Amino acid sequence: GKVRHVGEPVAVVIATDRYAARDALELIAVDYDPLPAVVDMEKALEPGAPVLHEEWNDNLAYTFEMAAGDIDKALREAEVTIRQRILNQRLVPLAMESRGVVAHYHAAQRSLELWSSTQIPHILRTYVATTLHLPENRVRVIAPEVGGGFGSKADIYAEDMLAAHLAIRLRRPVKWVEDRRENFV
């Protein structure tokens, strides 16, 4: 019911080839009602900023604090202290090979095989098994030689789960490979 960012999936198309899928996509119409947006991370933390997830109180994902020793004393007694604000540009971890997954459910063995361009096959296996309520020893993730990732392939994505779910539901192998535009978004 709510889309939070450009590229957030709202529908799935299953087809026997890319051309049929593209044609089917043209038939989907989604009406979007504009919502208040905040595109600055610090402004998103201010009181009254639009909240992305209503079940949370604010837009803060997590806080990580680390302390050792008496930092206040160390700063007071330091010969020199430097205060600096560092901003980093947004970037895209752009691997030559985009992400992709092939899921094949073997109904007779009640096992799922996933070929994925992931950098974390063991973690992906655990998440897929847990999410789809399968015994972990019935899920096999194969990560062939991955053509780079730069961190973008060290996460679990909805497409991994969706391909696996659809393969089980349809009892047919399901292949998903993102194009470059999808990779950017």
Coordinates of N, CA, C and O in Angstrom, one line a residue:
G1 N 0.8 -1.2 0.0 CA 0.0 0.0 0.0 C 0.8 1.3 0.0 O 0.3 2.3 -0.2
K2 N 2.1 1.2 0.3 CA 3.0 2.4 0.3 C 4.3 2.1 -0.3 O 5.0 1.1 0.0
V3 N 4.7 2.9 -1.2 CA 6.0 2.8 -1.9 C 6.9 3.8 -1.2 O 6.5 5.0 -1.2
R4 N 8.0 3.4 -0.8 CA 8.9 4.3 0.0 C 10.1 4.9 -0.8 O 10.8 5.7 -0.4
H5 N 10.4 4.3 -2.0 CA 11.5 4.8 -2.8 C 11.3 4.4 -4.2 O 10.6 3.4 -4.5
V6 N 12.0 5.1 -5.1 CA 12.0 4.7 -6.5 C 12.6 3.4 -6.6 O 13.6 3.1 -6.1
G7 N 11.9 2.5 -7.4 CA 12.4 1.2 -7.6 C 11.9 0.1 -6.6 O 12.2 -1.1 -6.8
E8 N 11.1 0.5 -5.6 CA 10.6 -0.5 -4.7 C 9.5 -1.3 -5.5 O 8.6 -0.8 -6.1
P9 N 9.7 -2.6 -5.5 CA 8.8 -3.5 -6.3 C 7.4 -3.4 -5.8 O 7.1 -3.3 -4.6
V10 N 6.5 -3.4 -6.8 CA 5.0 -3.3 -6.5 C 4.3 -4.5 -7.2 O 3.1 -4.7 -7.0
A11 N 4.9 -5.1 -8.1 CA 4.3 -6.2 -8.9 C 5.4 -7.2 -9.4 O 6.6 -6.8 -9.5
V12 N 4.9 -8.4 -9.8 CA 5.9 -9.3 -10.4 C 5.2 -9.9 -11.6 O 4.0 -10.1 -11.7
V13 N 6.0 -10.0 -12.7 CA 5.6 -10.6 -13.9 C 6.3 -11.9 -14.2 O 7.6 -11.9 -14.0
I14 N 5.6 -12.9 -14.5 CA 6.3 -14.2 -14.8 C 6.0 -14.5 -16.3 O 4.9 -14.5 -16.7
A15 N 7.0 -14.8 -17.1 CA 6.9 -15.0 -18.5 C 7.9 -16.0 -18.9 O 8.9 -16.3 -18.2
T16 N 7.7 -16.6 -20.1 CA 8.6 -17.6 -20.6 C 9.9 -17.0 -21.3 O 10.8 -17.6 -21.5
D17 N 9.8 -15.7 -21.6 CA 11.0 -15.0 -22.1 C 10.9 -13.5 -21.8 O 9.9 -13.0 -21.3
R18 N 12.1 -12.8 -21.9 CA 12.2 -11.4 -21.6 C 11.2 -10.5 -22.3 O 10.7 -9.6 -21.8
Y19 N 11.0 -10.9 -23.6 CA 10.1 -10.0 -24.5 C 8.7 -10.1 -24.0 O 8.0 -9.1 -23.9
A20 N 8.2 -11.3 -23.7 CA 6.9 -11.4 -23.1 C 6.7 -10.7 -21.8 O 5.7 -10.1 -21.5
A21 N 7.8 -10.8 -21.0 CA 7.8 -10.1 -19.7 C 7.7 -8.6 -19.9 O 6.9 -7.9 -19.2
R22 N 8.5 -8.0 -20.8 CA 8.4 -6.6 -21.1 C 7.1 -6.2 -21.6 O 6.5 -5.1 -21.2
D23 N 6.5 -7.0 -22.5 CA 5.1 -6.7 -23.0 C 4.1 -6.7 -21.8 O 3.2 -5.8 -21.8
A24 N 4.2 -7.7 -20.9 CA 3.3 -7.7 -19.8 C 3.5 -6.6 -18.9 O 2.5 -6.0 -18.3
L25 N 4.7 -6.1 -18.7 CA 4.9 -4.9 -17.8 C 4.2 -3.7 -18.4 O 3.7 -2.9 -17.6
E26 N 4.1 -3.6 -19.7 CA 3.4 -2.4 -20.3 C 2.0 -2.4 -19.9 O 1.3 -1.4 -20.0
L27 N 1.4 -3.6 -19.6 CA 0.0 -3.6 -19.2 C -0.3 -3.3 -17.8 O -1.5 -3.1 -17.4
I28 N 0.7 -3.2 -17.0 CA 0.5 -2.8 -15.6 C 0.4 -1.3 -15.4 O 1.3 -0.6 -15.9
A29 N -0.6 -0.9 -14.7 CA -0.7 0.5 -14.4 C -0.9 0.7 -12.9 O -1.7 0.1 -12.3
V30 N 0.0 1.5 -12.4 CA -0.1 1.8 -10.9 C -0.3 3.3 -10.7 O 0.3 4.1 -11.3
D31 N -1.3 3.6 -9.9 CA -1.6 5.0 -9.6 C -0.8 5.3 -8.3 O -1.1 4.7 -7.2
Y32 N 0.0 6.3 -8.3 CA 0.7 6.7 -7.1 C 0.2 8.1 -6.6 O 0.0 9.0 -7.4
D33 N -0.1 8.2 -5.3 CA -0.4 9.4 -4.7 C 0.9 9.9 -4.0 O 1.5 9.2 -3.2
P34 N 1.3 11.1 -4.4 CA 2.5 11.7 -3.8 C 2.4 11.8 -2.3 O 1.4 12.1 -1.7
L35 N 3.5 11.4 -1.6 CA 3.6 11.5 -0.2 C 4.7 12.5 0.2 O 5.6 12.8 -0.6
P36 N 4.6 13.1 1.4 CA 5.7 14.0 1.8 C 7.0 13.2 1.8 O 7.1 12.0 2.2
A37 N 8.1 13.9 1.3 CA 9.4 13.2 1.2 C 10.4 14.0 1.9 O 10.3 15.2 2.0
V38 N 11.4 13.3 2.4 CA 12.6 14.0 3.0 C 13.8 13.3 2.3 O 13.9 12.1 2.4
V39 N 14.6 14.1 1.6 CA 15.7 13.5 0.9 C 17.1 13.8 1.6 O 18.1 13.4 1.1
D40 N 17.0 14.4 2.7 CA 18.2 14.7 3.5 C 18.2 13.9 4.7 O 17.2 13.9 5.5
M41 N 19.2 13.1 4.9 CA 19.3 12.1 6.1 C 19.1 12.8 7.4 O 18.4 12.3 8.3
E42 N 19.8 14.0 7.6 CA 19.7 14.6 8.9 C 18.3 15.3 9.1 O 17.8 15.2 10.2
K43 N 17.7 15.8 8.0 CA 16.4 16.3 8.2 C 15.3 15.2 8.4 O 14.3 15.5 9.1
A44 N 15.6 14.0 8.0 CA 14.7 12.9 8.2 C 14.7 12.5 9.7 O 13.7 11.9 10.1
L45 N 15.7 12.9 10.4 CA 15.7 12.6 11.9 C 15.1 13.7 12.7 O 14.9 13.5 13.9
E46 N 14.8 14.8 12.1 CA 14.2 15.9 12.9 C 12.7 15.6 13.3 O 12.0 14.9 12.6
P47 N 12.3 16.2 14.4 CA 10.9 16.0 14.8 C 9.9 16.5 13.8 O 10.2 17.5 13.2
G48 N 8.9 15.7 13.5 CA 7.9 16.1 12.5 C 8.2 15.7 11.1 O 7.4 15.9 10.2
A49 N 9.4 15.1 10.9 CA 9.7 14.6 9.6 C 8.8 13.4 9.2 O 8.4 12.7 10.1
P50 N 8.4 13.3 7.9 CA 7.6 12.2 7.5 C 8.3 10.9 7.9 O 9.5 10.7 7.7
V51 N 7.6 9.9 8.5 CA 8.2 8.7 9.0 C 7.9 7.6 7.9 O 6.8 7.4 7.4
L52 N 9.0 6.9 7.5 CA 8.9 5.9 6.4 C 8.1 4.7 6.8 O 7.3 4.2 6.1
H53 N 8.3 4.3 8.0 CA 7.6 3.1 8.5 C 6.8 3.5 9.8 O 7.4 3.7 10.8
E54 N 5.5 3.5 9.6 CA 4.6 4.0 10.7 C 4.7 3.2 12.0 O 4.5 3.7 13.0
E55 N 5.2 1.9 11.9 CA 5.3 1.1 13.1 C 6.5 1.5 13.9 O 6.7 1.0 15.0
W56 N 7.3 2.3 13.4 CA 8.5 2.9 14.2 C 8.2 4.3 14.5 O 7.4 5.0 13.9
N57 N 8.8 4.8 15.5 CA 8.6 6.2 16.0 C 9.3 7.2 15.1 O 8.9 8.4 15.1
D58 N 10.4 6.8 14.5 CA 11.2 7.8 13.7 C 11.9 7.1 12.6 O 11.6 5.9 12.3
N59 N 12.8 7.8 11.9 CA 13.5 7.2 10.8 C 14.9 6.7 11.1 O 15.6 6.3 10.2
L60 N 15.2 6.6 12.4 CA 16.5 6.2 12.8 C 16.5 4.6 12.7 O 15.8 3.9 13.4
A61 N 17.4 4.1 11.9 CA 17.5 2.7 11.7 C 18.2 2.0 12.9 O 17.7 1.0 13.4
Y62 N 19.3 2.5 13.4 CA 20.0 2.0 14.5 C 21.0 3.0 15.1 O 21.4 3.9 14.4
T63 N 21.4 2.8 16.3 CA 22.5 3.6 16.9 C 23.6 2.6 17.3 O 23.3 1.6 17.9
F64 N 24.8 3.0 17.0 CA 25.9 2.2 17.3 C 26.9 3.1 18.2 O 27.4 4.1 17.7
E65 N 27.0 2.7 19.4 CA 27.9 3.5 20.3 C 29.1 2.6 20.7 O 28.9 1.4 21.0
M66 N 30.2 3.2 20.8 CA 31.4 2.5 21.3 C 32.2 3.4 22.2 O 32.3 4.6 21.9
A67 N 32.6 2.9 23.3 CA 33.3 3.8 24.3 C 34.4 2.9 24.9 O 34.3 1.8 25.2
A68 N 35.5 3.6 25.1 CA 36.6 3.0 25.8 C 37.4 4.1 26.6 O 37.7 5.1 26.1
G69 N 37.6 3.8 27.9 CA 38.3 4.8 28.7 C 37.5 6.0 29.0 O 36.3 6.0 28.8
D70 N 38.1 7.1 29.4 CA 37.4 8.3 29.8 C 37.6 9.3 28.7 O 38.6 10.1 28.7
I71 N 36.7 9.3 27.7 CA 36.9 10.1 26.5 C 36.9 11.6 26.8 O 37.6 12.4 26.3
D72 N 36.0 12.0 27.8 CA 35.9 13.4 28.1 C 37.2 13.9 28.7 O 37.7 15.0 28.4
K73 N 37.8 13.1 29.6 CA 39.1 13.5 30.2 C 40.2 13.6 29.1 O 41.0 14.5 29.0
A74 N 40.2 12.6 28.2 CA 41.2 12.6 27.1 C 41.1 13.8 26.2 O 42.1 14.4 25.8
L75 N 39.9 14.2 25.9 CA 39.7 15.4 25.1 C 40.1 16.7 25.8 O 40.7 17.6 25.2
R76 N 39.8 16.8 27.1 CA 40.2 17.9 27.9 C 41.7 18.1 28.0 O 42.2 19.2 27.9
E77 N 42.4 17.0 28.1 CA 43.8 17.0 28.4 C 44.6 16.9 27.1 O 45.8 17.0 27.1
A78 N 44.0 16.7 25.9 CA 44.7 16.6 24.7 C 45.4 17.9 24.3 O 44.8 19.0 24.5
E79 N 46.6 17.8 23.8 CA 47.3 19.0 23.4 C 46.6 19.7 22.2 O 46.5 20.9 22.1
V80 N 46.0 18.9 21.3 CA 45.3 19.4 20.1 C 44.1 18.5 19.9 O 44.1 17.3 20.0
T81 N 43.0 19.2 19.7 CA 41.7 18.5 19.3 C 41.3 19.1 17.9 O 41.4 20.3 17.7
I82 N 40.7 18.2 17.1 CA 40.2 18.6 15.8 C 38.8 18.2 15.7 O 38.4 17.0 16.0
R83 N 38.0 19.1 15.3 CA 36.6 18.8 15.1 C 36.4 18.9 13.6 O 36.7 20.0 13.0
Q84 N 35.8 17.9 13.0 CA 35.7 17.9 11.5 C 34.4 17.2 11.1 O 34.0 16.2 11.7
R85 N 33.7 17.8 10.2 CA 32.5 17.2 9.6 C 32.9 16.7 8.2 O 33.3 17.5 7.4
I86 N 32.6 15.4 8.0 CA 32.9 14.8 6.7 C 31.7 14.3 6.0 O 30.9 13.6 6.6
L87 N 31.5 14.8 4.8 CA 30.3 14.3 4.0 C 30.8 13.4 2.9 O 31.8 13.7 2.3
N88 N 30.1 12.4 2.6 CA 30.5 11.5 1.6 C 29.4 11.5 0.5 O 28.2 11.5 0.9
Q89 N 29.7 11.5 -0.7 CA 28.7 11.5 -1.8 C 28.0 10.1 -1.8 O 28.5 9.1 -1.3
R90 N 26.9 10.1 -2.5 CA 26.1 8.9 -2.7 C 26.9 8.2 -3.8 O 27.5 8.8 -4.7
L91 N 26.8 6.9 -3.8 CA 27.5 6.1 -4.8 C 26.7 4.8 -5.1 O 25.8 4.4 -4.4
V92 N 27.1 4.2 -6.2 CA 26.4 2.9 -6.6 C 27.6 1.9 -6.7 O 28.5 2.1 -7.5
P93 N 27.5 0.8 -6.0 CA 28.5 -0.3 -6.1 C 28.1 -0.9 -7.5 O 27.2 -1.7 -7.6
L94 N 28.9 -0.6 -8.5 CA 28.5 -1.0 -9.9 C 29.4 -2.1 -10.4 O 30.5 -1.9 -10.9
A95 N 29.0 -3.4 -10.2 CA 29.7 -4.5 -10.7 C 29.4 -4.7 -12.2 O 28.4 -4.3 -12.6
M96 N 30.4 -5.2 -12.9 CA 30.1 -5.5 -14.4 C 29.0 -6.4 -14.5 O 28.2 -6.3 -15.4
E97 N 28.9 -7.4 -13.6 CA 27.8 -8.4 -13.7 C 26.7 -8.0 -12.7 O 27.0 -7.8 -11.5
S98 N 25.5 -7.8 -13.2 CA 24.4 -7.4 -12.4 C 24.0 -8.6 -11.6 O 24.4 -9.7 -11.8
R99 N 23.1 -8.4 -10.6 CA 22.6 -9.5 -9.8 C 21.7 -10.4 -10.6 O 20.9 -10.0 -11.5
G100 N 21.6 -11.7 -10.2 CA 20.7 -12.7 -10.8 C 20.6 -13.9 -9.9 O 21.4 -14.2 -9.0
V101 N 19.5 -14.6 -10.1 CA 19.2 -15.8 -9.3 C 18.4 -16.7 -10.2 O 17.5 -16.3 -11.0
V102 N 18.7 -18.0 -10.1 CA 17.9 -19.1 -10.7 C 17.5 -20.0 -9.5 O 18.3 -20.5 -8.8
A103 N 16.2 -20.2 -9.4 CA 15.6 -21.1 -8.4 C 15.0 -22.3 -9.0 O 14.2 -22.1 -10.0
H104 N 15.3 -23.4 -8.5 CA 14.7 -24.7 -9.0 C 14.2 -25.5 -7.8 O 15.1 -25.9 -6.9
Y105 N 13.0 -25.8 -7.7 CA 12.4 -26.6 -6.6 C 12.3 -28.0 -7.1 O 11.6 -28.3 -8.2
H106 N 12.8 -29.0 -6.4 CA 12.7 -30.4 -6.7 C 11.6 -31.0 -5.8 O 11.9 -31.3 -4.7
A107 N 10.4 -31.1 -6.4 CA 9.3 -31.5 -5.5 C 9.5 -32.9 -4.9 O 9.1 -33.1 -3.8
A108 N 10.0 -33.8 -5.7 CA 10.2 -35.2 -5.2 C 11.1 -35.2 -4.0 O 10.8 -36.0 -3.0
Q109 N 12.1 -34.4 -4.0 CA 13.1 -34.4 -2.9 C 12.7 -33.3 -1.9 O 13.3 -33.2 -0.8
R110 N 11.7 -32.5 -2.2 CA 11.3 -31.4 -1.4 C 12.6 -30.5 -1.0 O 12.8 -30.2 0.1
S111 N 13.3 -30.2 -2.1 CA 14.5 -29.4 -1.9 C 14.5 -28.3 -2.9 O 13.9 -28.4 -4.0
L112 N 15.2 -27.2 -2.5 CA 15.3 -26.0 -3.3 C 16.8 -25.8 -3.7 O 17.7 -25.8 -2.8
E113 N 17.0 -25.5 -4.9 CA 18.4 -25.2 -5.4 C 18.4 -23.8 -5.9 O 17.5 -23.4 -6.7
L114 N 19.3 -23.0 -5.4 CA 19.4 -21.6 -5.8 C 20.8 -21.3 -6.4 O 21.8 -21.5 -5.7
W115 N 20.8 -20.8 -7.6 CA 22.0 -20.4 -8.2 C 22.0 -18.9 -8.1 O 21.0 -18.2 -8.6
S116 N 23.0 -18.3 -7.5 CA 22.9 -16.8 -7.2 C 24.2 -16.2 -7.3 O 25.3 -16.8 -7.0
S117 N 24.2 -14.9 -7.8 CA 25.4 -14.1 -7.9 C 25.7 -13.4 -6.5 O 26.0 -12.3 -6.5
T118 N 25.6 -14.2 -5.5 CA 25.7 -13.7 -4.1 C 27.2 -13.8 -3.6 O 27.9 -14.7 -4.1
Q119 N 27.6 -13.0 -2.7 CA 28.8 -13.1 -2.0 C 28.7 -13.8 -0.7 O 29.7 -14.1 0.0
I120 N 27.4 -14.2 -0.3 CA 27.2 -14.8 1.0 C 26.2 -16.0 0.8 O 25.1 -16.0 1.3
P121 N 26.7 -17.0 0.2 CA 25.8 -18.2 -0.1 C 25.3 -18.8 1.2 O 24.1 -19.2 1.2
H122 N 26.1 -18.9 2.2 CA 25.6 -19.6 3.4 C 24.5 -18.8 4.2 O 23.5 -19.3 4.7
I123 N 24.7 -17.5 4.2 CA 23.7 -16.6 4.9 C 22.4 -16.6 4.0 O 21.3 -16.7 4.6
L124 N 22.6 -16.6 2.7 CA 21.4 -16.6 1.8 C 20.6 -17.9 2.1 O 19.4 -17.9 2.2
R125 N 21.3 -19.0 2.2 CA 20.7 -20.3 2.4 C 19.8 -20.2 3.7 O 18.7 -20.6 3.7
T126 N 20.4 -19.7 4.7 CA 19.7 -19.6 6.0 C 18.5 -18.8 5.9 O 17.4 -19.2 6.4
Y127 N 18.6 -17.6 5.3 CA 17.5 -16.7 5.2 C 16.4 -17.3 4.3 O 15.2 -17.2 4.7
V128 N 16.7 -17.9 3.2 CA 15.7 -18.5 2.3 C 15.0 -19.6 3.1 O 13.8 -19.7 3.1
A129 N 15.7 -20.5 3.7 CA 15.1 -21.6 4.5 C 14.2 -21.1 5.6 O 13.1 -21.6 5.7
T130 N 14.6 -20.1 6.3 CA 13.8 -19.6 7.4 C 12.6 -18.9 6.9 O 11.5 -19.1 7.3
T131 N 12.8 -18.0 5.8 CA 11.6 -17.3 5.3 C 10.6 -18.2 4.7 O 9.4 -18.0 4.8
L132 N 11.0 -19.2 4.0 CA 10.1 -20.1 3.3 C 9.7 -21.4 4.0 O 9.1 -22.3 3.5
H133 N 10.1 -21.4 5.3 CA 9.8 -22.5 6.2 C 10.3 -23.9 5.6 O 9.5 -24.8 5.6
L134 N 11.5 -23.9 5.2 CA 12.1 -25.1 4.7 C 13.3 -25.5 5.6 O 13.9 -24.7 6.2
P135 N 13.5 -26.8 5.8 CA 14.7 -27.3 6.5 C 15.9 -26.8 5.8 O 16.0 -26.8 4.6
E136 N 16.9 -26.2 6.6 CA 18.0 -25.6 5.9 C 18.8 -26.7 5.1 O 19.4 -26.3 4.1
N137 N 18.8 -27.9 5.5 CA 19.5 -28.9 4.8 C 18.8 -29.3 3.4 O 19.3 -30.1 2.7
R138 N 17.6 -28.7 3.2 CA 16.9 -28.9 1.9 C 17.1 -27.7 1.0 O 16.5 -27.7 -0.1
V139 N 17.9 -26.8 1.4 CA 18.2 -25.6 0.5 C 19.7 -25.6 0.2 O 20.5 -25.7 1.1
R140 N 19.9 -25.6 -1.1 CA 21.3 -25.5 -1.6 C 21.5 -24.2 -2.4 O 20.8 -24.0 -3.3
V141 N 22.5 -23.4 -2.0 CA 22.8 -22.2 -2.7 C 24.1 -22.4 -3.4 O 25.1 -22.7 -2.7
I142 N 24.1 -22.2 -4.7 CA 25.4 -22.3 -5.4 C 25.7 -20.9 -5.9 O 24.9 -20.2 -6.6
A143 N 26.9 -20.4 -5.5 CA 27.4 -19.1 -6.0 C 28.6 -19.4 -6.9 O 29.7 -19.6 -6.4
P144 N 28.3 -19.4 -8.2 CA 29.5 -19.6 -9.1 C 30.4 -18.4 -9.0 O 30.2 -17.5 -8.2
E145 N 31.4 -18.4 -9.9 CA 32.4 -17.3 -9.8 C 31.6 -16.0 -10.0 O 31.0 -15.7 -11.1
V146 N 31.6 -15.2 -9.0 CA 30.8 -13.9 -9.0 C 31.8 -12.8 -9.6 O 32.9 -12.6 -9.2
G147 N 31.3 -12.1 -10.6 CA 32.1 -11.1 -11.3 C 32.1 -9.8 -10.6 O 31.8 -8.8 -11.2
G148 N 32.5 -9.8 -9.4 CA 32.6 -8.6 -8.6 C 31.3 -8.3 -7.9 O 30.2 -8.9 -8.2
G149 N 31.3 -7.5 -6.9 CA 30.2 -7.2 -6.1 C 30.3 -5.8 -5.4 O 29.4 -5.1 -5.2
F150 N 31.5 -5.6 -4.9 CA 31.8 -4.4 -4.1 C 30.8 -4.1 -3.0 O 30.4 -3.0 -2.7
G151 N 30.3 -5.2 -2.4 CA 29.4 -5.1 -1.3 C 27.9 -5.2 -1.7 O 27.1 -5.6 -0.8
S152 N 27.6 -5.0 -2.9 CA 26.2 -5.0 -3.3 C 25.7 -6.4 -3.4 O 24.5 -6.6 -3.4
K153 N 26.5 -7.4 -3.4 CA 26.1 -8.8 -3.4 C 26.3 -9.5 -2.1 O 26.3 -10.7 -2.0
A154 N 26.5 -8.7 -1.1 CA 26.7 -9.2 0.3 C 25.5 -8.8 1.1 O 25.6 -8.4 2.3
D155 N 24.3 -9.0 0.5 CA 23.0 -8.7 1.2 C 22.0 -9.7 0.7 O 22.2 -10.4 -0.3
I156 N 20.8 -9.7 1.4 CA 19.7 -10.6 0.9 C 18.7 -9.6 0.3 O 18.3 -8.6 0.9
Y157 N 18.2 -10.0 -0.9 CA 17.3 -9.1 -1.6 C 15.9 -9.8 -1.8 O 15.9 -11.1 -1.8
A158 N 14.9 -9.0 -2.0 CA 13.6 -9.6 -2.2 C 13.5 -10.5 -3.4 O 12.8 -11.5 -3.4
E159 N 14.3 -10.2 -4.4 CA 14.3 -11.0 -5.6 C 14.7 -12.4 -5.3 O 14.3 -13.4 -6.0
D160 N 15.7 -12.6 -4.4 CA 16.2 -13.9 -4.1 C 15.0 -14.7 -3.5 O 14.8 -15.9 -3.9
M161 N 14.3 -14.1 -2.6 CA 13.2 -14.8 -1.9 C 12.0 -15.0 -2.9 O 11.4 -16.1 -2.9
L162 N 11.8 -14.0 -3.7 CA 10.6 -14.1 -4.6 C 10.9 -15.2 -5.7 O 10.0 -16.0 -6.0
A163 N 12.1 -15.3 -6.2 CA 12.4 -16.4 -7.2 C 12.2 -17.7 -6.5 O 11.6 -18.7 -7.1
A164 N 12.7 -17.9 -5.3 CA 12.6 -19.2 -4.6 C 11.1 -19.5 -4.3 O 10.7 -20.6 -4.6
H165 N 10.4 -18.5 -3.9 CA 9.0 -18.7 -3.6 C 8.2 -19.1 -4.8 O 7.4 -20.1 -4.8
L166 N 8.4 -18.4 -5.9 CA 7.7 -18.7 -7.2 C 8.1 -20.1 -7.7 O 7.2 -20.8 -8.3
A167 N 9.3 -20.5 -7.6 CA 9.8 -21.8 -8.1 C 9.0 -22.9 -7.3 O 8.6 -23.9 -7.9
I168 N 8.9 -22.7 -6.0 CA 8.1 -23.7 -5.2 C 6.7 -23.7 -5.6 O 6.0 -24.7 -5.9
R169 N 6.1 -22.5 -5.7 CA 4.7 -22.4 -6.0 C 4.3 -22.9 -7.4 O 3.3 -23.5 -7.6
L170 N 5.2 -22.5 -8.4 CA 4.9 -22.9 -9.8 C 5.4 -24.3 -10.2 O 5.1 -24.8 -11.2
R171 N 6.3 -24.8 -9.3 CA 6.9 -26.1 -9.6 C 7.7 -26.1 -10.9 O 7.7 -27.1 -11.7
R172 N 8.3 -24.9 -11.2 CA 9.1 -24.7 -12.4 C 10.3 -23.9 -12.0 O 10.2 -23.1 -11.1
P173 N 11.4 -24.1 -12.7 CA 12.5 -23.2 -12.4 C 12.2 -21.7 -12.8 O 11.4 -21.4 -13.7
V174 N 12.7 -20.8 -11.9 CA 12.4 -19.4 -12.1 C 13.8 -18.7 -12.2 O 14.6 -18.9 -11.3
K175 N 13.9 -17.9 -13.2 CA 15.2 -17.1 -13.4 C 14.9 -15.6 -13.3 O 13.9 -15.2 -14.0
W176 N 15.7 -14.9 -12.6 CA 15.6 -13.4 -12.6 C 17.0 -12.9 -12.7 O 17.9 -13.3 -11.9
V177 N 17.1 -12.0 -13.7 CA 18.4 -11.3 -13.8 C 18.1 -9.8 -14.0 O 17.3 -9.5 -14.9
E178 N 18.7 -9.0 -13.2 CA 18.4 -7.5 -13.3 C 19.1 -6.9 -14.5 O 20.2 -7.4 -14.9
D179 N 18.5 -5.9 -15.1 CA 19.2 -5.2 -16.2 C 19.9 -4.0 -15.5 O 19.8 -3.8 -14.3
R180 N 20.6 -3.3 -16.3 CA 21.5 -2.3 -15.7 C 20.7 -1.2 -15.0 O 21.0 -0.7 -13.9
R181 N 19.5 -0.8 -15.6 CA 18.7 0.2 -15.0 C 18.2 -0.3 -13.6 O 18.2 0.5 -12.6
E182 N 17.7 -1.5 -13.5 CA 17.3 -2.0 -12.2 C 18.5 -2.1 -11.2 O 18.3 -1.8 -10.1
N183 N 19.6 -2.4 -11.7 CA 20.8 -2.4 -10.9 C 21.1 -1.0 -10.3 O 21.4 -0.9 -9.1
F184 N 21.0 0.0 -11.1 CA 21.2 1.4 -10.6 C 20.1 1.8 -9.6 O 20.4 2.4 -8.5
V185 N 18.9 1.4 -9.8 CA 17.8 1.8 -9.0 C 17.8 1.1 -7.7 O 17.6 1.6 -6.6

